[in-house]
Coordinates of C-alpha atoms in Angstrom, one line a residue:
M1 CA 41.1 -34.6 -63.6
S2 CA 41.6 -31.4 -65.6
I3 CA 39.0 -28.7 -65.7
Y4 CA 38.6 -29.4 -69.5
K5 CA 37.8 -33.0 -68.9
A6 CA 35.3 -32.1 -66.1
Y7 CA 33.5 -29.7 -68.4
G8 CA 33.5 -32.3 -71.2
L9 CA 31.8 -34.8 -68.9
R10 CA 29.3 -32.1 -67.8
Y11 CA 28.6 -31.2 -71.4
A12 CA 28.1 -34.9 -72.3
Y13 CA 25.8 -35.4 -69.3
V14 CA 23.6 -32.4 -70.3
H15 CA 23.2 -33.6 -73.8
L16 CA 22.3 -37.2 -72.7
R17 CA 19.9 -36.0 -70.0
Y18 CA 18.3 -33.5 -72.4
F19 CA 17.7 -36.3 -74.9
E20 CA 16.2 -38.6 -72.2
L21 CA 13.8 -35.9 -71.1
T22 CA 12.7 -34.5 -74.5
G23 CA 13.4 -37.3 -77.0
S24 CA 15.4 -35.0 -79.2
N25 CA 18.9 -33.5 -79.3
A26 CA 19.7 -30.1 -77.8
L27 CA 20.1 -27.3 -80.3
A28 CA 23.9 -27.3 -79.9
A29 CA 23.9 -31.0 -80.8
G30 CA 22.0 -30.6 -84.0
G31 CA 18.5 -30.5 -82.5
P32 CA 15.7 -28.2 -83.6
S33 CA 15.3 -24.5 -82.9
T34 CA 12.5 -23.7 -80.5
K35 CA 11.0 -21.6 -83.3
R36 CA 10.3 -24.9 -85.1
L37 CA 8.7 -26.6 -82.1
R38 CA 5.0 -26.9 -81.3
V39 CA 3.7 -25.4 -78.1
A40 CA 3.6 -28.7 -76.2
D41 CA 7.2 -29.4 -77.3
K42 CA 8.4 -25.9 -76.3
K43 CA 6.9 -26.6 -72.8
R44 CA 8.7 -30.0 -72.6
E45 CA 11.9 -28.4 -73.8
F46 CA 11.7 -25.6 -71.2
E47 CA 10.9 -28.1 -68.4
A48 CA 13.9 -30.3 -69.4
R49 CA 16.2 -27.3 -69.2
M50 CA 14.9 -26.4 -65.8
V51 CA 15.3 -30.0 -64.6
I52 CA 18.9 -30.2 -65.9
T53 CA 19.8 -26.8 -64.5
E54 CA 18.6 -27.9 -61.1
E55 CA 20.4 -31.2 -61.3
L56 CA 23.6 -29.4 -62.0
G57 CA 23.1 -27.1 -59.0
H58 CA 22.4 -23.9 -61.0
G59 CA 19.5 -21.7 -60.3
R60 CA 19.4 -20.0 -63.7
E61 CA 18.9 -21.4 -67.1
E62 CA 21.2 -18.8 -68.7
L63 CA 24.3 -20.4 -67.2
L64 CA 23.8 -23.5 -69.4
L65 CA 22.9 -21.9 -72.7
F66 CA 26.4 -22.4 -74.1
I67 CA 26.0 -26.2 -73.6
W68 CA 22.8 -26.8 -75.4
G69 CA 22.7 -23.7 -77.6
N70 CA 20.8 -20.4 -77.4
S71 CA 17.4 -21.2 -79.0
D72 CA 16.6 -17.5 -79.2
Q73 CA 19.3 -17.0 -81.8
N74 CA 18.1 -19.8 -84.1

């Protein structure tokens, strides 16, 4: 498997898992900016990011910002 296919699968997994945990698309997939979210939704969004980050074996959220979009910029 090429590295590009592996990252494509990882990208798809992140978006699917994010939707499962939050009920909405990630920012990079057309989802809402965190600036538009209510406090409870922001908390759920952050918790989802942390769960996915842990599932993928990363210890820092910043490593995955390119996959779901940097909500601080939108």
